[in-house]
Amino acid sequence: MTTLKIQTPIIIVNFKTYSEATGKKAVELAKKAEKASKETGVHIVVAPQFTDIAHVAEAVEIPVFAQHIDAVCPGAFTGHVLAESVKEAGAVGTLINHSERQLKLADVDAVIRHAKEKELTSCVCTSNPAISAAVAYLHPDIISIEPPELIGTGIAVSKAQPEAVTNTIKLVRAVNDHAVILCGAGISHGEDVAVALKLGTQGVLVASGIVKAKDPYIVLQEFADASKI
Amino acid sequence: MTTLKIQTPIIIVNFKTYSEATGKKAVELAKKAEKASKETGVHIVVAPQFTDIAHVAEAVEIPVFAQHIDAVCPGAFTGHVLAESVKEAGAVGTLINHSERQLKLADVDAVIRHAKEKELTSCVCTSNPAISAAVAYLHPDIISIEPPELIGTGIAVSKAQPEAVTNTIKLVRAVNDHAVILCGAGISHGEDVAVALKLGTQGVLVASGIVKAKDPYIVLQEFADASKI
Amino acid sequence: MTTLKIQTPIIIVNFKTYSEATGKKAVELAKKAEKASKETGVHIVVAPQFTDIAHVAEAVEIPVFAQHIDAVCPGAFTGHVLAESVKEAGAVGTLINHSERQLKLADVDAVIRHAKEKELTSCVCTSNPAISAAVAYLHPDIISIEPPELIGTGIAVSKAQPEAVTNTIKLVRAVNDHAVILCGAGISHGEDVAVALKLGTQGVLVASGIVKAKDPYIVLQEFADASKI
Amino acid sequence: MTTLKIQTPIIIVNFKTYSEATGKKAVELAKKAEKASKETGVHIVVAPQFTDIAHVAEAVEIPVFAQHIDAVCPGAFTGHVLAESVKEAGAVGTLINHSERQLKLADVDAVIRHAKEKELTSCVCTSNPAISAAVAYLHPDIISIEPPELIGTGIAVSKAQPEAVTNTIKLVRAVNDHAVILCGAGISHGEDVAVALKLGTQGVLVASGIVKAKDPYIVLQEFADASKI
């Protein structure tokens, strides 16, 4: 997978720093995602922690994203995360500007450019339609709208704020016809995914809905099935 | 290695985000450090990027440190770095508060505690003697004084600011008799290391002096030899 | 002045934290700006430090801007700067996202909204044409492009990077036909101002070129005269 | 008042960014504090927002503190707050590192030094005894322990966490015999103040307990009376 071909519908699973998705458990969860992807034919991406990218990328064939990269180039930047480094570890893309790891405006631009140069798929998270439209001008590969007040609540953006999703699509498409548009926050049921796609998105960005599920594989399958309709 | 036994003299090699120490090159450099350590009997630690910890820790038997951890616990912290995660990837310690990745005061305290709970050796970087003494009260395992104006210059702290080193030792020892005290910044020659130890430190924290050297192995050997005298 | 009527051409003088523009000297400099504005008929705005807004606004009739506001509402935010507070102190507008005080993307959006609610004119600083276009979607009153590498150099953006200016105008105008567009960085001579206007901007954002000048009044007059042509 | 003579017991009232303590209301509240101070003979300090320092300092004779200063010197630091500027506006001291405006460790040190150079009284906020002891080594004039989980709750630190207060005193006094020690968070009643002093502090840092009170003057009087016993 390169930045040039993103298959949709797409489900991106953000592992965050959940203990259920750290270390060996990250690899196990990625394998479940791979299994659900193969069985359903739906494109599933996993976004583990930096330290787990290498092992996850070795264990599965589905695409692996980083959760963040810093706006720095190779050099004297102790403790930072390079586009180059997540790529060499096996990532093919990265989340950018997640509401839990926000970037300065100029750094959002810089990081999208770095990702492009290194052929990493860039997925920028935004919190409302206006910001989504602003980001559309910076030409990321994927824009995912996630109203922060719904993250982790189990109240799905697609059902609670459908207009945030449709306005994002409308505003983004006015200036950018190729970015893949996702939505996230509170996605917990297959129906939430189905509604998101019906609203016009090309997939979802999910986290606790999968990672914290009793049986993540079952829920992944449910999400994938719902996204095929 | 646990937090309980740090052998000295010790040389910690910070790989930063140098391209010469990223991915496969990180593993190669770690192997050179391991070879120099075994041949000289001097304790050498390597601190690669987050994404390289797993492969480096699998490739070498010398201790591996992270370059930074965030002051967060497992949970919804996209793009952050957990003590738990660097440990599971194979790190046995971590740099904290490097001048290129500074932390808020309260987070320095929190991160030292997290490291202790997870049995990671904590190495806090400080920029002057007063800050070193302040940090001594937070009980890290290692304190490394690095005047930021000398970092990357090739002008060794041990020769350019010997009083910063000796004052750090004096102030720290007044309140903390067990923390290992190192110095860093500009260390480029075996003599810089020898002088650092003569001033009373128990080792050095180095980066470009090794990573950017034409032959890092030769310089590592030189540093290790100088630290034995 | 409200957000509804910004007269152009406009010269905004950013006092930064220069000692030449702090306290009583801020009031003196503002009076010189007022004199130059009255004599030339050119709209000049002054942007002093937070602590000087009240005295400057009492001393002059030309518009006073804050240099920054925080993305917070009234409440428990010790040490932060409210839109409400700079307004009550006498400011009628504010700089936002200056390269020396950058904001997270979501906060740029929030702060523009706060300014609008409080009827403060918002002037967002950007560092390249793509970011300018992104910001245009957030509907500030003024967009000022300032390539950070030229700030404080005396090398004028209008002469060194005319294409950054014209591309900003082109991209911004494609989505936003009412925002006032300025440029800044290195503006030191009347000619720099004249060129900026000839490129299509509606004014300039200046700092050291005025504040650090031997005779700021003479330079302000020169800038104002140049902007009339 | 200079850094050399801080009279105790002392009550510092942090105005935060409460609307009840902004602009004209900041001046009114400061006058009430002055009245309570004169009537009771108890030293009361007010800490208004940056934009209100000048008017408050002109209106009252009691000491005025800033809520924060940045670790920068005069120069090109748009939107930052200088020690020099709050001093020229009329402040005689400053809060530092409040839990709502935390600083990097190195900046806490730098800001205490700047305050000292400009003869501003420095009051550093800390969140636990170990951090208080660390800060004691940086020689601020005042250390105020404020467990962040109690701020704004109405549950007084002096009653809910007396051991945090007494441990702070014990650890600080082991290394620093001159810093004034305060406590804050949740202080709402005269008794909370009395208990704080009985535990060994020399005063309190309060905010909502006064600012949000129905009649701040009555509560200030109650606090001042309680601190005399």
PDB file of N, CA and C in Angstrom, chain A residues 14-19 22-25 49-55 58 67-68 70 72-82 84-86 88-89 95 98 100-101 151 212, chain B residues 14-19 22-25 49-55 58 67-68 70 72-82 84-86 88-89 95 98 100-101 151 212:
ATOM      1  N   ASN A  14      -7.469   2.385  16.004  1.00  0.00           N
ATOM      2  CA  ASN A  14      -6.456   3.100  16.783  1.00  0.00           C
ATOM      3  C   ASN A  14      -6.271   2.384  18.117  1.00  0.00           C
ATOM      4  N   PHE A  15      -5.085   1.836  18.337  1.00  0.00           N
ATOM      5  CA  PHE A  15      -4.841   1.061  19.566  1.00  0.00           C
ATOM      6  C   PHE A  15      -4.618   1.965  20.776  1.00  0.00           C
ATOM      7  N   LYS A  16      -4.419   3.275  20.535  1.00  0.00           N
ATOM      8  CA  LYS A  16      -4.108   4.214  21.618  1.00  0.00           C
ATOM      9  C   LYS A  16      -3.037   3.622  22.543  1.00  0.00           C
ATOM     10  N   THR A  17      -3.089   3.974  23.820  1.00  0.00           N
ATOM     11  CA  THR A  17      -2.150   3.354  24.760  1.00  0.00           C
ATOM     12  C   THR A  17      -2.917   2.439  25.711  1.00  0.00           C
ATOM     13  N   TYR A  18      -3.922   1.785  25.156  1.00  0.00           N
ATOM     14  CA  TYR A  18      -4.689   0.842  25.967  1.00  0.00           C
ATOM     15  C   TYR A  18      -3.828  -0.366  26.317  1.00  0.00           C
ATOM     16  N   SER A  19      -3.939  -0.829  27.557  1.00  0.00           N
ATOM     17  CA  SER A  19      -3.161  -2.012  27.955  1.00  0.00           C
ATOM     18  C   SER A  19      -3.619  -3.238  27.177  1.00  0.00           C
ATOM     19  N   THR A  22      -1.295  -3.384  23.907  1.00  0.00           N
ATOM     20  CA  THR A  22       0.120  -3.051  24.101  1.00  0.00           C
ATOM     21  C   THR A  22       0.963  -4.325  24.009  1.00  0.00           C
ATOM     22  N   GLY A  23       2.099  -4.235  23.346  1.00  0.00           N
ATOM     23  CA  GLY A  23       3.049  -5.353  23.299  1.00  0.00           C
ATOM     24  C   GLY A  23       2.463  -6.575  22.603  1.00  0.00           C
ATOM     25  N   LYS A  24       2.558  -7.733  23.274  1.00  0.00           N
ATOM     26  CA  LYS A  24       2.050  -8.972  22.671  1.00  0.00           C
ATOM     27  C   LYS A  24       0.570  -8.856  22.338  1.00  0.00           C
ATOM     28  N   LYS A  25      -0.157  -8.143  23.182  1.00  0.00           N
ATOM     29  CA  LYS A  25      -1.596  -7.993  22.945  1.00  0.00           C
ATOM     30  C   LYS A  25      -1.862  -7.146  21.702  1.00  0.00           C
ATOM     31  N   GLN A  49       0.955   1.383  19.041  1.00  0.00           N
ATOM     32  CA  GLN A  49       1.952   2.319  19.577  1.00  0.00           C
ATOM     33  C   GLN A  49       3.283   2.201  18.819  1.00  0.00           C
ATOM     34  N   PHE A  50       4.101   3.250  18.922  1.00  0.00           N
ATOM     35  CA  PHE A  50       5.383   3.286  18.205  1.00  0.00           C
ATOM     36  C   PHE A  50       6.213   2.035  18.466  1.00  0.00           C
ATOM     37  N   THR A  51       6.269   1.663  19.751  1.00  0.00           N
ATOM     38  CA  THR A  51       7.121   0.543  20.157  1.00  0.00           C
ATOM     39  C   THR A  51       6.633  -0.785  19.608  1.00  0.00           C
ATOM     40  N   ASP A  52       5.382  -0.832  19.173  1.00  0.00           N
ATOM     41  CA  ASP A  52       4.812  -2.095  18.692  1.00  0.00           C
ATOM     42  C   ASP A  52       4.729  -2.183  17.178  1.00  0.00           C
ATOM     43  N   ILE A  53       5.068  -1.099  16.495  1.00  0.00           N
ATOM     44  CA  ILE A  53       4.919  -1.099  15.024  1.00  0.00           C
ATOM     45  C   ILE A  53       5.701  -2.252  14.389  1.00  0.00           C
ATOM     46  N   ALA A  54       6.959  -2.416  14.797  1.00  0.00           N
ATOM     47  CA  ALA A  54       7.809  -3.421  14.150  1.00  0.00           C
ATOM     48  C   ALA A  54       7.209  -4.815  14.269  1.00  0.00           C
ATOM     49  N   HIS A  55       6.879  -5.223  15.488  1.00  0.00           N
ATOM     50  CA  HIS A  55       6.340  -6.577  15.669  1.00  0.00           C
ATOM     51  C   HIS A  55       4.986  -6.766  15.005  1.00  0.00           C
ATOM     52  N   GLU A  58       5.469  -7.106  11.278  1.00  0.00           N
ATOM     53  CA  GLU A  58       6.027  -8.407  10.925  1.00  0.00           C
ATOM     54  C   GLU A  58       4.961  -9.508  11.008  1.00  0.00           C
ATOM     55  N   GLN A  67       0.552   6.235  15.166  1.00  0.00           N
ATOM     56  CA  GLN A  67      -0.516   7.051  15.761  1.00  0.00           C
ATOM     57  C   GLN A  67      -0.195   8.540  15.675  1.00  0.00           C
ATOM     58  N   HIS A  68       1.040   8.852  15.301  1.00  0.00           N
ATOM     59  CA  HIS A  68       1.500  10.239  15.317  1.00  0.00           C
ATOM     60  C   HIS A  68       2.912  10.263  14.759  1.00  0.00           C
ATOM     61  N   ASP A  70       6.202  13.347  14.555  1.00  0.00           N
ATOM     62  CA  ASP A  70       6.563  14.718  14.910  1.00  0.00           C
ATOM     63  C   ASP A  70       7.026  15.479  13.668  1.00  0.00           C
ATOM     64  N   VAL A  72       9.567  16.866  12.730  1.00  0.00           N
ATOM     65  CA  VAL A  72      11.020  17.038  12.713  1.00  0.00           C
ATOM     66  C   VAL A  72      11.633  16.158  11.637  1.00  0.00           C
ATOM     67  N   CYS A  73      12.827  16.551  11.228  1.00  0.00           N
ATOM     68  CA  CYS A  73      13.590  15.792  10.259  1.00  0.00           C
ATOM     69  C   CYS A  73      14.688  15.037  11.007  1.00  0.00           C
ATOM     70  N   PRO A  74      15.335  14.083  10.360  1.00  0.00           N
ATOM     71  CA  PRO A  74      16.432  13.383  11.041  1.00  0.00           C
ATOM     72  C   PRO A  74      17.419  14.392  11.623  1.00  0.00           C
ATOM     73  N   GLY A  75      17.902  14.124  12.826  1.00  0.00           N
ATOM     74  CA  GLY A  75      18.841  15.037  13.469  1.00  0.00           C
ATOM     75  C   GLY A  75      18.791  14.915  14.973  1.00  0.00           C
ATOM     76  N   ALA A  76      19.069  16.023  15.643  1.00  0.00           N
ATOM     77  CA  ALA A  76      19.176  16.014  17.101  1.00  0.00           C
ATOM     78  C   ALA A  76      17.820  16.320  17.730  1.00  0.00           C
ATOM     79  N   PHE A  77      16.945  15.332  17.732  1.00  0.00           N
ATOM     80  CA  PHE A  77      15.605  15.505  18.293  1.00  0.00           C
ATOM     81  C   PHE A  77      15.260  14.328  19.205  1.00  0.00           C
ATOM     82  N   THR A  78      15.998  14.229  20.278  1.00  0.00           N
ATOM     83  CA  THR A  78      15.798  13.153  21.256  1.00  0.00           C
ATOM     84  C   THR A  78      14.320  12.974  21.600  1.00  0.00           C
ATOM     85  N   GLY A  79      13.871  11.726  21.586  1.00  0.00           N
ATOM     86  CA  GLY A  79      12.511  11.441  22.047  1.00  0.00           C
ATOM     87  C   GLY A  79      11.417  11.778  21.055  1.00  0.00           C
ATOM     88  N   HIS A  80      11.791  12.167  19.846  1.00  0.00           N
ATOM     89  CA  HIS A  80      10.780  12.483  18.838  1.00  0.00           C
ATOM     90  C   HIS A  80      10.575  11.300  17.884  1.00  0.00           C
ATOM     91  N   VAL A  81       9.561  11.437  17.019  1.00  0.00           N
ATOM     92  CA  VAL A  81       9.183  10.343  16.137  1.00  0.00           C
ATOM     93  C   VAL A  81       9.235  10.817  14.685  1.00  0.00           C
ATOM     94  N   LEU A  82      10.118  10.199  13.930  1.00  0.00           N
ATOM     95  CA  LEU A  82      10.328  10.561  12.524  1.00  0.00           C
ATOM     96  C   LEU A  82       9.392   9.799  11.599  1.00  0.00           C
ATOM     97  N   GLU A  84      10.483   8.856   8.794  1.00  0.00           N
ATOM     98  CA  GLU A  84      11.432   7.833   8.332  1.00  0.00           C
ATOM     99  C   GLU A  84      11.427   6.590   9.226  1.00  0.00           C
ATOM    100  N   SER A  85      11.338   6.833  10.528  1.00  0.00           N
ATOM    101  CA  SER A  85      11.488   5.737  11.492  1.00  0.00           C
ATOM    102  C   SER A  85      10.261   4.847  11.551  1.00  0.00           C
ATOM    103  N   VAL A  86       9.073   5.467  11.518  1.00  0.00           N
ATOM    104  CA  VAL A  86       7.877   4.613  11.549  1.00  0.00           C
ATOM    105  C   VAL A  86       7.781   3.840  10.239  1.00  0.00           C
ATOM    106  N   GLU A  88      10.405   2.793   8.350  1.00  0.00           N
ATOM    107  CA  GLU A  88      11.358   1.678   8.372  1.00  0.00           C
ATOM    108  C   GLU A  88      10.901   0.569   9.322  1.00  0.00           C
ATOM    109  N   ALA A  89      10.152   0.945  10.365  1.00  0.00           N
ATOM    110  CA  ALA A  89       9.636  -0.074  11.286  1.00  0.00           C
ATOM    111  C   ALA A  89       8.500  -0.878  10.662  1.00  0.00           C
ATOM    112  N   LEU A  95      -1.607   8.374  11.633  1.00  0.00           N
ATOM    113  CA  LEU A  95      -2.584   9.346  12.106  1.00  0.00           C
ATOM    114  C   LEU A  95      -1.838  10.648  12.361  1.00  0.00           C
ATOM    115  N   HIS A  98      -4.489  13.732  16.059  1.00  0.00           N
ATOM    116  CA  HIS A  98      -5.578  13.157  16.850  1.00  0.00           C
ATOM    117  C   HIS A  98      -5.882  14.096  18.012  1.00  0.00           C
ATOM    118  N   GLU A 100      -6.145  13.672  20.941  1.00  0.00           N
ATOM    119  CA  GLU A 100      -5.311  13.407  22.120  1.00  0.00           C
ATOM    120  C   GLU A 100      -3.842  13.717  21.859  1.00  0.00           C
ATOM    121  N   ARG A 101      -3.536  14.140  20.645  1.00  0.00           N
ATOM    122  CA  ARG A 101      -2.138  14.434  20.291  1.00  0.00           C
ATOM    123  C   ARG A 101      -2.146  15.502  19.208  1.00  0.00           C
ATOM    124  N   ILE A 151     -15.614  11.140  21.850  1.00  0.00           N
ATOM    125  CA  ILE A 151     -14.595  10.090  21.878  1.00  0.00           C
ATOM    126  C   ILE A 151     -14.693   9.271  23.165  1.00  0.00           C
ATOM    127  N   LYS A 212     -11.578  -2.252  23.538  1.00  0.00           N
ATOM    128  CA  LYS A 212     -12.144  -2.560  24.852  1.00  0.00           C
ATOM    129  C   LYS A 212     -13.293  -3.572  24.771  1.00  0.00           C
TER     130      LYS A 212
ATOM    131  N   ASN B  14      23.012   8.049  23.278  1.00  0.00           N
ATOM    132  CA  ASN B  14      21.697   8.526  22.840  1.00  0.00           C
ATOM    133  C   ASN B  14      21.674   8.580  21.311  1.00  0.00           C
ATOM    134  N   PHE B  15      20.845   7.758  20.696  1.00  0.00           N
ATOM    135  CA  PHE B  15      20.816   7.694  19.225  1.00  0.00           C
ATOM    136  C   PHE B  15      20.056   8.872  18.608  1.00  0.00           C
ATOM    137  N   LYS B  16      19.315   9.625  19.452  1.00  0.00           N
ATOM    138  CA  LYS B  16      18.486  10.742  18.965  1.00  0.00           C
ATOM    139  C   LYS B  16      17.678  10.305  17.743  1.00  0.00           C
ATOM    140  N   THR B  17      17.415  11.210  16.821  1.00  0.00           N
ATOM    141  CA  THR B  17      16.741  10.810  15.585  1.00  0.00           C
ATOM    142  C   THR B  17      17.701  10.943  14.409  1.00  0.00           C
ATOM    143  N   TYR B  18      18.955  10.624  14.691  1.00  0.00           N
ATOM    144  CA  TYR B  18      19.948  10.668  13.622  1.00  0.00           C
ATOM    145  C   TYR B  18      19.682   9.560  12.604  1.00  0.00           C
ATOM    146  N   SER B  19      19.823   9.896  11.331  1.00  0.00           N
ATOM    147  CA  SER B  19      19.606   8.866  10.311  1.00  0.00           C
ATOM    148  C   SER B  19      20.670   7.775  10.411  1.00  0.00           C
ATOM    149  N   THR B  22      19.089   4.986  12.818  1.00  0.00           N
ATOM    150  CA  THR B  22      17.659   4.701  12.645  1.00  0.00           C
ATOM    151  C   THR B  22      17.487   3.334  11.981  1.00  0.00           C
ATOM    152  N   GLY B  23      16.511   2.586  12.445  1.00  0.00           N
ATOM    153  CA  GLY B  23      16.169   1.304  11.803  1.00  0.00           C
ATOM    154  C   GLY B  23      17.319   0.312  11.850  1.00  0.00           C
ATOM    155  N   LYS B  24      17.666  -0.255  10.697  1.00  0.00           N
ATOM    156  CA  LYS B  24      18.752  -1.248  10.660  1.00  0.00           C
ATOM    157  C   LYS B  24      20.053  -0.678  11.185  1.00  0.00           C
ATOM    158  N   LYS B  25      20.280   0.602  10.903  1.00  0.00           N
ATOM    159  CA  LYS B  25      21.512   1.227  11.379  1.00  0.00           C
ATOM    160  C   LYS B  25      21.532   1.350  12.896  1.00  0.00           C
ATOM    161  N   GLN B  49      15.577   5.084  19.083  1.00  0.00           N
ATOM    162  CA  GLN B  49      14.215   5.615  18.969  1.00  0.00           C
ATOM    163  C   GLN B  49      13.184   4.563  19.396  1.00  0.00           C
ATOM    164  N   PHE B  50      11.984   5.033  19.724  1.00  0.00           N
ATOM    165  CA  PHE B  50      10.923   4.122  20.197  1.00  0.00           C
ATOM    166  C   PHE B  50      10.704   2.956  19.235  1.00  0.00           C
ATOM    167  N   THR B  51      10.659   3.293  17.959  1.00  0.00           N
ATOM    168  CA  THR B  51      10.345   2.297  16.935  1.00  0.00           C
ATOM    169  C   THR B  51      11.445   1.248  16.787  1.00  0.00           C
ATOM    170  N   ASP B  52      12.631   1.565  17.299  1.00  0.00           N
ATOM    171  CA  ASP B  52      13.757   0.635  17.147  1.00  0.00           C
ATOM    172  C   ASP B  52      14.061  -0.155  18.408  1.00  0.00           C
ATOM    173  N   ILE B  53      13.371   0.137  19.505  1.00  0.00           N
ATOM    174  CA  ILE B  53      13.694  -0.533  20.776  1.00  0.00           C
ATOM    175  C   ILE B  53      13.586  -2.049  20.646  1.00  0.00           C
ATOM    176  N   ALA B  54      12.493  -2.525  20.041  1.00  0.00           N
ATOM    177  CA  ALA B  54      12.260  -3.971  19.986  1.00  0.00           C
ATOM    178  C   ALA B  54      13.398  -4.682  19.256  1.00  0.00           C
ATOM    179  N   HIS B  55      13.724  -4.220  18.052  1.00  0.00           N
ATOM    180  CA  HIS B  55      14.775  -4.896  17.288  1.00  0.00           C
ATOM    181  C   HIS B  55      16.145  -4.761  17.937  1.00  0.00           C
ATOM    182  N   GLU B  58      16.347  -7.100  20.881  1.00  0.00           N
ATOM    183  CA  GLU B  58      16.482  -8.497  20.474  1.00  0.00           C
ATOM    184  C   GLU B  58      17.894  -8.803  19.986  1.00  0.00           C
ATOM    185  N   GLN B  67      14.308   6.918  24.899  1.00  0.00           N
ATOM    186  CA  GLN B  67      14.799   8.304  24.931  1.00  0.00           C
ATOM    187  C   GLN B  67      13.860   9.223  25.713  1.00  0.00           C
ATOM    188  N   HIS B  68      12.674   8.702  26.023  1.00  0.00           N
ATOM    189  CA  HIS B  68      11.645   9.543  26.654  1.00  0.00           C
ATOM    190  C   HIS B  68      10.449   8.667  26.952  1.00  0.00           C
ATOM    191  N   ASP B  70       6.191   9.381  28.255  1.00  0.00           N
ATOM    192  CA  ASP B  70       5.226  10.418  28.600  1.00  0.00           C
ATOM    193  C   ASP B  70       4.641  10.165  29.983  1.00  0.00           C
ATOM    194  N   VAL B  72       1.884   9.589  31.158  1.00  0.00           N
ATOM    195  CA  VAL B  72       0.517   9.067  31.067  1.00  0.00           C
ATOM    196  C   VAL B  72       0.500   7.601  31.479  1.00  0.00           C
ATOM    197  N   CYS B  73      -0.678   7.152  31.869  1.00  0.00           N
ATOM    198  CA  CYS B  73      -0.888   5.762  32.226  1.00  0.00           C
ATOM    199  C   CYS B  73      -1.618   5.094  31.066  1.00  0.00           C
ATOM    200  N   PRO B  74      -1.708   3.772  31.051  1.00  0.00           N
ATOM    201  CA  PRO B  74      -2.450   3.109  29.982  1.00  0.00           C
ATOM    202  C   PRO B  74      -3.843   3.715  29.859  1.00  0.00           C
ATOM    203  N   GLY B  75      -4.310   3.897  28.629  1.00  0.00           N
ATOM    204  CA  GLY B  75      -5.629   4.495  28.414  1.00  0.00           C
ATOM    205  C   GLY B  75      -5.727   5.182  27.073  1.00  0.00           C
ATOM    206  N   ALA B  76      -6.531   6.227  27.023  1.00  0.00           N
ATOM    207  CA  ALA B  76      -6.815   6.908  25.765  1.00  0.00           C
ATOM    208  C   ALA B  76      -5.829   8.050  25.546  1.00  0.00           C
ATOM    209  N   PHE B  77      -4.609   7.700  25.168  1.00  0.00           N
ATOM    210  CA  PHE B  77      -3.570   8.705  24.956  1.00  0.00           C
ATOM    211  C   PHE B  77      -2.859   8.450  23.627  1.00  0.00           C
ATOM    212  N   THR B  78      -3.609   8.590  22.554  1.00  0.00           N
ATOM    213  CA  THR B  78      -3.079   8.370  21.214  1.00  0.00           C
ATOM    214  C   THR B  78      -1.735   9.069  21.014  1.00  0.00           C
ATOM    215  N   GLY B  79      -0.781   8.339  20.458  1.00  0.00           N
ATOM    216  CA  GLY B  79       0.491   8.965  20.092  1.00  0.00           C
ATOM    217  C   GLY B  79       1.438   9.198  21.248  1.00  0.00           C
ATOM    218  N   HIS B  80       1.100   8.705  22.431  1.00  0.00           N
ATOM    219  CA  HIS B  80       1.984   8.878  23.577  1.00  0.00           C
ATOM    220  C   HIS B  80       2.812   7.614  23.828  1.00  0.00           C
ATOM    221  N   VAL B  81       3.767   7.732  24.753  1.00  0.00           N
ATOM    222  CA  VAL B  81       4.695   6.640  25.007  1.00  0.00           C
ATOM    223  C   VAL B  81       4.621   6.241  26.482  1.00  0.00           C
ATOM    224  N   LEU B  82       4.218   5.009  26.713  1.00  0.00           N
ATOM    225  CA  LEU B  82       4.049   4.486  28.069  1.00  0.00           C
ATOM    226  C   LEU B  82       5.336   3.856  28.597  1.00  0.00           C
ATOM    227  N   GLU B  84       5.131   1.248  30.386  1.00  0.00           N
ATOM    228  CA  GLU B  84       4.798  -0.162  30.147  1.00  0.00           C
ATOM    229  C   GLU B  84       5.239  -0.623  28.760  1.00  0.00           C
ATOM    230  N   SER B  85       5.054   0.262  27.771  1.00  0.00           N
ATOM    231  CA  SER B  85       5.280  -0.135  26.386  1.00  0.00           C
ATOM    232  C   SER B  85       6.760  -0.223  26.047  1.00  0.00           C
ATOM    233  N   VAL B  86       7.540   0.742  26.524  1.00  0.00           N
ATOM    234  CA  VAL B  86       8.968   0.655  26.229  1.00  0.00           C
ATOM    235  C   VAL B  86       9.561  -0.531  26.972  1.00  0.00           C
ATOM    236  N   GLU B  88       7.943  -3.418  27.720  1.00  0.00           N
ATOM    237  CA  GLU B  88       7.587  -4.660  27.025  1.00  0.00           C
ATOM    238  C   GLU B  88       8.362  -4.800  25.715  1.00  0.00           C
ATOM    239  N   ALA B  89       8.742  -3.679  25.116  1.00  0.00           N
ATOM    240  CA  ALA B  89       9.534  -3.744  23.884  1.00  0.00           C
ATOM    241  C   ALA B  89      10.975  -4.150  24.157  1.00  0.00           C
ATOM    242  N   LEU B  95      15.708   7.701  29.267  1.00  0.00           N
ATOM    243  CA  LEU B  95      16.084   9.091  29.471  1.00  0.00           C
ATOM    244  C   LEU B  95      14.808   9.851  29.812  1.00  0.00           C
ATOM    245  N   HIS B  98      15.332  15.171  28.543  1.00  0.00           N
ATOM    246  CA  HIS B  98      16.454  15.627  27.709  1.00  0.00           C
ATOM    247  C   HIS B  98      16.155  17.045  27.226  1.00  0.00           C
ATOM    248  N   GLU B 100      16.194  18.318  24.548  1.00  0.00           N
ATOM    249  CA  GLU B 100      15.427  18.340  23.295  1.00  0.00           C
ATOM    250  C   GLU B 100      14.003  17.784  23.493  1.00  0.00           C
ATOM    251  N   ARG B 101      13.707  17.357  24.701  1.00  0.00           N
ATOM    252  CA  ARG B 101      12.369  16.779  24.986  1.00  0.00           C
ATOM    253  C   ARG B 101      12.043  17.039  26.449  1.00  0.00           C
ATOM    254  N   ILE B 151      25.602  21.097  23.710  1.00  0.00           N
ATOM    255  CA  ILE B 151      25.150  19.871  23.032  1.00  0.00           C
ATOM    256  C   ILE B 151      25.434  19.951  21.528  1.00  0.00           C
ATOM    257  N   LYS B 212      27.733  10.219  15.013  1.00  0.00           N
ATOM    258  CA  LYS B 212      28.212  10.907  13.815  1.00  0.00           C
ATOM    259  C   LYS B 212      29.685  10.630  13.531  1.00  0.00           C
TER     260      LYS B 212
END
